[in-house]
């Protein structure tokens, strides 16, 4: 993309420019932007530089001619008022971002603690299965309590976690998504507990399947595929030795690969033969497997994973629950790479159920250090998402800056009551 060094006396609204100074040395939110009005021109001409970089291809018009007669400018007092307002807005955005990052860090710590509890539960399943069930109930009950703390949950994109955390991340992520869907369906407290336990134990039988089968799928033989399907039976065998294991959770484990059209396994159940809790788990499980495949299937972006479920699984999955998943995650779920209406590239990092079309995004702006990258609610700046971009299509400098996650994990922000 071409760029031209342009003297500031030729600036006019409609030009897309980049400022030749650090982010802290000017009052604008971004270091590159399209000039909106004459007031911005006046502020730009009052700053301590004589030239900017002008991008013709991203601009709506041409610069003013050289040595043009300048229109009457606003008084110095008017300039100062506008400049002060710009600095105040920028400072407010910085404060909002600091609070956002503070809440995000709390959310990440809570997620990591919960993930540690999931690891411990899986270890106990080997020799202390009864205690594992009790610990799982405690974790799920606590998670439900946190989820119920806010009517308008804010769902955040989490860090990827360690390579060895694929399995615990998967089952806990399925639990989080399933509980959010269960809450949206107004399930009872006991149903939510069964739902969460079903998520934590649904893939329990895979620990008896050789890794070369689990991780090499889809490049496995028909016989190996049939062996992989045995993980359902292995899980049922394991829980049969756990006293007082809840029957609804057993049903989830036995049915989580069944489809409404009868094309699933192991019993080819269909329609109402599959209970409601299982139908919720199946959707959460399918979505996470698309975003975070354990095997050699290519990972889909969150946006494309939702699209795939709608286009290819509409006869197999509960349409009401699938619609609720979009309402919870948004059309552009956290983890999506998007291009905004101002041309900026951004990573969606959180979404609110009450405002799913206007998520919080982290914006790529090379003039701002990566650690201070602007995080904004696109609605506040009257921006829109124009399209979704695959991470593989990003230039290396943008990919390094935005750090799109190889694994997509979510957790919700909640208010602690003391």
Coordinates of C-alpha atoms in Angstrom, one line a residue:
X1 CA 0.0 0.0 0.0
X2 CA 1.4 3.3 -1.1
X3 CA 2.0 6.2 1.4
X4 CA 3.1 9.8 0.8
X5 CA 4.7 12.3 3.1
X6 CA 2.3 15.2 3.4
X7 CA 2.6 18.6 5.0
X8 CA 0.0 19.3 7.5
X9 CA -1.2 22.5 5.8
X10 CA -2.7 20.2 3.1
X11 CA -4.8 18.2 5.5
X12 CA -8.6 17.9 5.0
X13 CA -11.4 15.6 6.3
X14 CA -11.5 12.3 4.5
X15 CA -7.7 11.7 4.3
X16 CA -6.3 8.6 6.0
X17 CA -3.1 9.4 7.8
X18 CA -0.5 8.1 10.1
X19 CA 1.1 10.3 12.8
X20 CA 4.9 10.6 13.0
X21 CA 5.1 10.4 16.8
X22 CA 4.5 8.1 19.7
X23 CA 1.0 7.3 20.9
X24 CA 1.6 9.3 24.1
X25 CA 2.5 12.5 22.2
X26 CA -0.9 13.1 20.6
X27 CA -4.5 13.2 21.9
X28 CA -6.0 10.8 19.4
X29 CA -7.1 7.2 20.2
X30 CA -5.1 5.8 17.3
X31 CA -1.8 6.6 15.6
X32 CA -3.4 6.1 12.2
X33 CA -7.0 7.1 11.2
X34 CA -9.2 8.8 8.8
X35 CA -9.7 12.5 9.5
X36 CA -13.3 13.1 10.4
X37 CA -13.8 16.9 10.5
X38 CA -12.2 20.3 10.4
X39 CA -11.7 20.3 14.2
X40 CA -9.4 17.3 13.9
X41 CA -7.5 19.2 11.1
X42 CA -7.0 22.2 13.4
X43 CA -5.7 20.0 16.2
X44 CA -3.3 18.1 13.9
X45 CA -2.0 21.5 12.7
X46 CA -1.4 22.6 16.2
X47 CA 0.8 19.6 17.2
X48 CA 4.6 19.5 17.1
X49 CA 5.2 18.0 13.6
X50 CA 5.0 19.4 10.1
X51 CA 4.3 16.3 8.1
X52 CA 2.2 13.1 8.3
X53 CA 2.0 9.9 6.2
X54 CA -0.9 10.0 3.8
X55 CA -2.5 6.7 2.4
X56 CA -4.3 7.5 -0.9
X57 CA -5.9 4.0 -1.2
X58 CA -7.6 4.3 2.2
X59 CA -8.7 7.9 1.8
X60 CA -12.0 9.4 0.5
X61 CA -10.5 12.4 -1.2
X62 CA -7.3 14.1 -2.2
X63 CA -5.2 16.5 -0.1
X64 CA -5.6 20.3 -0.5
X65 CA -3.5 21.9 -3.2
X66 CA -0.1 23.3 -2.3
X67 CA -0.2 26.9 -0.9
X68 CA -4.0 26.9 -0.9
X69 CA -5.7 29.8 0.9
X70 CA -6.7 28.4 4.3
X71 CA -10.2 28.7 5.5
X72 CA -10.8 30.8 8.6
X73 CA -9.7 28.9 11.6
X74 CA -11.4 28.6 14.9
X75 CA -10.1 30.8 17.7
X76 CA -7.3 29.6 19.9
X77 CA -9.8 29.3 22.7
X78 CA -12.0 27.0 20.7
X79 CA -9.0 24.9 19.7
X80 CA -8.0 24.5 23.3
X81 CA -11.5 23.4 24.3
X82 CA -11.5 20.8 21.6
X83 CA -8.0 19.6 22.3
X84 CA -8.8 19.3 26.0
X85 CA -11.8 17.2 25.2
X86 CA -9.7 14.9 23.0
X87 CA -7.2 14.4 25.8
X88 CA -9.9 13.8 28.3
X89 CA -11.5 11.2 26.1
X90 CA -8.2 9.5 25.6
X91 CA -7.4 9.4 29.3
X92 CA -10.9 8.0 30.0
X93 CA -10.3 5.2 27.4
X94 CA -6.9 4.4 29.1
X95 CA -8.6 4.2 32.5
X96 CA -11.3 2.0 31.1
X97 CA -8.7 -0.2 29.5
X98 CA -6.8 -0.5 32.7
X99 CA -10.0 -1.6 34.6
X100 CA -10.8 -4.0 31.8
X101 CA -7.3 -5.6 31.9
X102 CA -7.6 -5.8 35.7
X103 CA -10.9 -7.7 35.5
X104 CA -9.5 -9.9 32.7
X105 CA -6.5 -10.9 34.8
X106 CA -8.9 -11.9 37.7
X107 CA -10.9 -13.9 35.2
X108 CA -7.8 -15.6 33.9
X109 CA -6.6 -16.5 37.4
X110 CA -10.0 -18.0 38.2
X111 CA -9.9 -20.0 35.0
X112 CA -6.4 -21.3 35.9
X113 CA -7.5 -22.3 39.4
X114 CA -10.6 -24.1 38.0
X115 CA -8.4 -25.9 35.4
X116 CA -6.1 -27.0 38.2
X117 CA -9.1 -28.5 40.0
X118 CA -10.1 -30.3 36.8
X119 CA -6.6 -31.9 36.5
X120 CA -6.8 -33.0 40.2
X121 CA -10.2 -34.6 39.5
X122 CA -8.8 -36.6 36.6
X123 CA -6.0 -37.9 38.7
X124 CA -8.3 -39.0 41.4
X125 CA -10.5 -40.9 38.9
X126 CA -7.7 -43.5 38.7
X127 CA -7.7 -44.6 42.3
X128 CA -10.1 -42.4 44.3
X129 CA -13.1 -42.2 42.0
X130 CA -15.6 -41.5 44.7
X131 CA -13.6 -38.5 45.9
X132 CA -13.3 -37.3 42.3
X133 CA -17.1 -37.2 41.9
X134 CA -17.4 -35.1 45.1
X135 CA -14.7 -32.7 44.0
X136 CA -16.3 -32.4 40.6
X137 CA -19.7 -31.6 42.2
X138 CA -17.9 -28.9 44.3
X139 CA -16.2 -27.4 41.2
X140 CA -19.5 -27.4 39.2
X141 CA -21.6 -26.0 42.0
X142 CA -19.0 -23.1 42.5
X143 CA -19.0 -22.4 38.7
X144 CA -22.8 -22.3 38.6
X145 CA -22.8 -19.8 41.6
X146 CA -20.3 -17.6 39.8
X147 CA -22.3 -17.8 36.6
X148 CA -25.4 -16.8 38.4
X149 CA -23.7 -13.8 40.0
X150 CA -24.3 -11.6 36.9
X151 CA -27.3 -11.5 34.7
X152 CA -25.2 -10.2 31.8
X153 CA -22.2 -12.4 31.7
X154 CA -19.1 -11.1 29.9
X155 CA -17.3 -13.9 28.2
X156 CA -13.6 -13.4 27.8
X157 CA -11.0 -15.1 25.6
X158 CA -8.4 -16.9 27.8
X159 CA -4.8 -17.7 27.3
X160 CA -4.1 -21.0 25.5
X161 CA -2.7 -23.0 28.5
X162 CA 0.0 -25.6 28.3
X163 CA 0.4 -28.3 25.6
X164 CA -0.5 -31.0 28.1
X165 CA -3.7 -29.2 29.1
X166 CA -5.7 -30.2 25.9
X167 CA -7.9 -32.7 27.6
X168 CA -8.7 -30.8 30.8
X169 CA -9.2 -27.6 28.8
X170 CA -11.6 -29.4 26.5
X171 CA -13.8 -30.9 29.2
X172 CA -13.9 -27.7 31.3
X173 CA -14.6 -25.6 28.2
X174 CA -17.5 -27.9 27.3
X175 CA -18.7 -27.5 30.9
X176 CA -18.6 -23.7 30.7
X177 CA -20.4 -23.5 27.4
X178 CA -23.0 -26.1 28.5
X179 CA -23.7 -24.3 31.8
X180 CA -24.2 -21.0 30.0
X181 CA -26.6 -22.7 27.6
X182 CA -28.4 -24.4 30.5
X183 CA -28.8 -21.1 32.3
X184 CA -30.2 -19.5 29.2
X185 CA -32.7 -22.4 29.1
X186 CA -33.7 -21.7 32.7
X187 CA -32.7 -25.2 33.9
X188 CA -33.0 -26.0 37.6
X189 CA -29.9 -26.0 39.9
X190 CA -29.9 -29.8 40.0
X191 CA -30.1 -30.0 36.2
X192 CA -27.2 -27.6 35.8
X193 CA -25.1 -29.7 38.2
X194 CA -25.8 -32.8 36.2
X195 CA -25.0 -30.9 33.0
X196 CA -21.7 -29.7 34.4
X197 CA -20.8 -33.2 35.6
X198 CA -21.7 -34.7 32.3
X199 CA -19.3 -32.3 30.6
X200 CA -16.4 -33.2 33.0
X201 CA -16.9 -36.9 32.5
X202 CA -18.2 -37.3 29.0
X203 CA -14.8 -38.3 27.5
X204 CA -13.6 -40.3 30.5
X205 CA -13.2 -43.4 28.5
X206 CA -10.7 -42.0 26.1
X207 CA -7.9 -42.7 28.6
X208 CA -8.1 -46.3 27.5
X209 CA -7.7 -45.4 23.8
X210 CA -4.2 -45.4 22.4
X211 CA -2.9 -41.9 21.7
X212 CA -1.9 -42.8 18.2
X213 CA -5.6 -43.3 17.4
X214 CA -6.9 -40.2 19.3
X215 CA -4.4 -37.8 17.9
X216 CA -4.1 -39.3 14.4
X217 CA -7.8 -39.1 13.5
X218 CA -8.9 -38.6 10.7
X219 CA -6.0 -40.5 9.3
X220 CA -7.1 -43.8 10.9
X221 CA -8.5 -47.1 9.6
X222 CA -12.2 -48.1 9.9
X223 CA -11.2 -50.6 12.6
X224 CA -9.4 -47.9 14.6
X225 CA -12.5 -45.6 14.2
X226 CA -14.6 -48.3 15.7
X227 CA -12.1 -48.7 18.5
X228 CA -12.3 -45.0 19.2
X229 CA -16.0 -45.2 19.5
X230 CA -15.5 -47.7 22.4
X231 CA -14.6 -44.8 24.6
X232 CA -18.3 -44.5 25.5
X233 CA -18.4 -48.1 26.7
X234 CA -15.1 -47.7 28.6
X235 CA -16.5 -44.6 30.4
X236 CA -19.7 -46.4 31.4
X237 CA -17.6 -49.3 32.7
X238 CA -15.5 -46.9 34.8
X239 CA -18.4 -45.0 36.4
X240 CA -20.3 -48.2 37.2
X241 CA -17.9 -48.7 40.1
X242 CA -18.6 -45.2 41.5
X243 CA -21.3 -45.4 44.3
X244 CA -24.4 -43.2 43.7
X245 CA -23.2 -41.9 40.4
X246 CA -26.1 -39.7 39.1
X247 CA -28.3 -41.4 36.5
X248 CA -28.7 -38.3 34.3
X249 CA -24.9 -37.9 34.1
X250 CA -24.7 -41.6 33.0
X251 CA -27.2 -40.8 30.3
X252 CA -25.1 -37.9 29.1
X253 CA -22.0 -40.0 28.9
X254 CA -23.8 -42.8 27.0
X255 CA -25.5 -40.5 24.6
X256 CA -23.1 -37.6 23.9
X257 CA -22.3 -38.9 20.4
X258 CA -25.9 -39.6 19.4
X259 CA -27.6 -37.3 16.9
X260 CA -31.2 -36.2 16.5
X261 CA -31.4 -37.8 13.0
X262 CA -30.3 -41.2 14.3
X263 CA -26.8 -41.0 12.6
X264 CA -24.8 -41.1 15.8
X265 CA -23.5 -43.9 18.0
X266 CA -23.4 -46.2 19.9
X267 CA -27.2 -46.9 19.7
X268 CA -28.3 -44.7 16.9
X269 CA -30.9 -42.9 19.1
X270 CA -33.0 -40.2 17.6
X271 CA -35.2 -37.3 18.5
X272 CA -36.7 -37.4 22.0
X273 CA -34.8 -40.6 22.8
X274 CA -31.8 -38.3 23.5
X275 CA -32.4 -36.3 26.7
X276 CA -32.2 -32.5 26.7
X277 CA -29.0 -32.3 28.8
X278 CA -27.2 -34.5 26.4
X279 CA -28.4 -32.4 23.4
X280 CA -26.8 -29.4 25.2
X281 CA -23.5 -31.2 25.8
X282 CA -23.3 -32.5 22.3
X283 CA -23.5 -28.9 20.8
X284 CA -20.9 -27.6 23.3
X285 CA -18.7 -30.6 22.5
X286 CA -19.0 -30.3 18.8
X287 CA -18.2 -26.6 18.9
X288 CA -15.1 -27.0 21.0
X289 CA -13.9 -29.9 18.9
X290 CA -14.1 -27.7 15.8
X291 CA -12.2 -24.8 17.4
X292 CA -9.7 -27.0 19.4
X293 CA -9.3 -30.4 17.6
X294 CA -7.4 -33.0 19.7
X295 CA -6.3 -34.7 16.4
X296 CA -5.1 -33.7 13.0
X297 CA -8.4 -32.1 11.8
X298 CA -7.7 -28.4 10.9
X299 CA -8.9 -26.0 13.6
X300 CA -11.7 -23.6 12.6
X301 CA -12.0 -20.1 13.8
X302 CA -14.9 -19.5 16.3
X303 CA -16.9 -17.7 13.6
X304 CA -16.4 -20.4 11.1
X305 CA -17.1 -23.1 13.7
X306 CA -20.5 -21.7 14.4
X307 CA -21.2 -21.3 10.6
X308 CA -20.2 -25.0 10.1
X309 CA -22.6 -26.2 12.7
X310 CA -25.5 -24.3 11.2
X311 CA -24.8 -25.4 7.6
X312 CA -23.7 -29.0 8.2
X313 CA -25.3 -30.2 11.4
X314 CA -28.7 -28.6 11.3
X315 CA -30.5 -32.0 11.2
X316 CA -28.3 -33.6 13.8
X317 CA -28.3 -30.9 16.5
X318 CA -31.0 -29.1 18.6
X319 CA -31.7 -25.9 16.7
X320 CA -33.0 -24.0 19.7
X321 CA -29.8 -24.7 21.7
X322 CA -27.7 -23.9 18.6
X323 CA -29.4 -20.5 18.4
X324 CA -28.7 -19.9 22.0
X325 CA -25.1 -20.7 21.5
X326 CA -24.9 -17.8 19.0
X327 CA -26.7 -15.5 21.5
X328 CA -24.2 -16.4 24.2
X329 CA -21.0 -16.3 22.0
X330 CA -22.1 -13.6 19.6
X331 CA -21.9 -13.7 15.8
X332 CA -18.2 -12.9 16.2
X333 CA -17.1 -15.0 19.2
X334 CA -14.0 -14.2 21.2
X335 CA -11.0 -15.4 19.3
X336 CA -12.3 -14.2 15.9
X337 CA -10.0 -12.0 13.8
X338 CA -12.0 -9.2 12.2
X339 CA -11.7 -6.1 10.0
X340 CA -13.5 -3.1 11.3
X341 CA -15.3 -0.4 9.3
X342 CA -12.4 2.0 9.8
X343 CA -10.1 -0.6 8.2
X344 CA -8.4 -1.7 11.4
X345 CA -7.6 -5.4 12.0
X346 CA -8.6 -6.6 15.5
X347 CA -9.0 -9.7 17.7
X348 CA -12.3 -10.1 19.4
X349 CA -11.5 -10.8 23.1
X350 CA -14.8 -10.5 24.9
X351 CA -18.5 -10.3 24.3
X352 CA -21.5 -9.4 26.4
X353 CA -24.8 -11.3 26.1
X354 CA -26.7 -8.0 26.0
X355 CA -24.6 -6.6 23.2
X356 CA -23.4 -9.4 21.0
X357 CA -22.9 -7.3 17.9
X358 CA -20.5 -4.9 19.6
X359 CA -17.8 -6.9 21.3
X360 CA -14.6 -5.7 22.9
X361 CA -11.7 -6.0 20.5
X362 CA -7.9 -5.6 20.7
X363 CA -6.8 -3.5 17.7
X364 CA -3.6 -3.8 15.7
X365 CA -1.9 -0.4 15.6
X366 CA 1.8 -0.5 15.0
X367 CA 2.3 3.0 16.3
X368 CA 1.2 1.7 19.8
X369 CA 3.4 -0.7 21.7
X370 CA 1.9 -4.2 21.9
X371 CA 1.6 -4.2 25.7
X372 CA -0.6 -1.0 25.4
X373 CA -2.6 -2.2 22.4
X374 CA -6.0 -0.4 22.4
X375 CA -8.9 -2.5 23.7
X376 CA -12.2 -0.9 22.7
X377 CA -15.9 -1.6 22.6
X378 CA -16.7 -1.0 18.9
X379 CA -20.1 0.4 19.7
X380 CA -18.7 3.3 21.7
X381 CA -16.7 4.4 18.6
X382 CA -19.6 3.7 16.3
X383 CA -17.6 1.1 14.4
X384 CA -18.9 -2.1 12.8
X385 CA -17.3 -5.4 11.9
X386 CA -17.0 -5.7 8.1
X387 CA -15.6 -9.2 7.7
X388 CA -13.8 -12.1 9.4
X389 CA -10.2 -12.9 8.6
X390 CA -8.6 -16.3 9.0
X391 CA -5.5 -16.2 11.2
X392 CA -3.5 -17.9 8.4
X393 CA -4.2 -14.9 6.2
X394 CA -2.6 -12.4 8.6
X395 CA 0.8 -10.9 7.8
X396 CA 3.4 -12.0 10.3
X397 CA 3.7 -8.6 12.0
X398 CA -0.1 -8.5 12.7
X399 CA -0.2 -12.1 13.8
X400 CA 2.7 -11.5 16.3
X401 CA 0.9 -8.3 17.6
X402 CA -2.6 -9.7 18.0
X403 CA -1.4 -13.2 19.1
X404 CA -4.5 -15.2 17.8
X405 CA -4.9 -18.2 20.0
X406 CA -4.1 -21.6 18.7
X407 CA -6.6 -23.0 21.3
X408 CA -9.8 -21.1 22.0
X409 CA -10.8 -21.1 25.7
X410 CA -13.5 -18.9 27.3
X411 CA -14.3 -18.0 30.8
X412 CA -16.9 -15.5 32.2
X413 CA -16.4 -12.5 34.3
X414 CA -18.3 -12.6 37.6
X415 CA -18.8 -10.4 40.6
X416 CA -17.5 -11.7 43.9
X417 CA -19.8 -11.1 46.9
X418 CA -18.2 -10.6 50.3

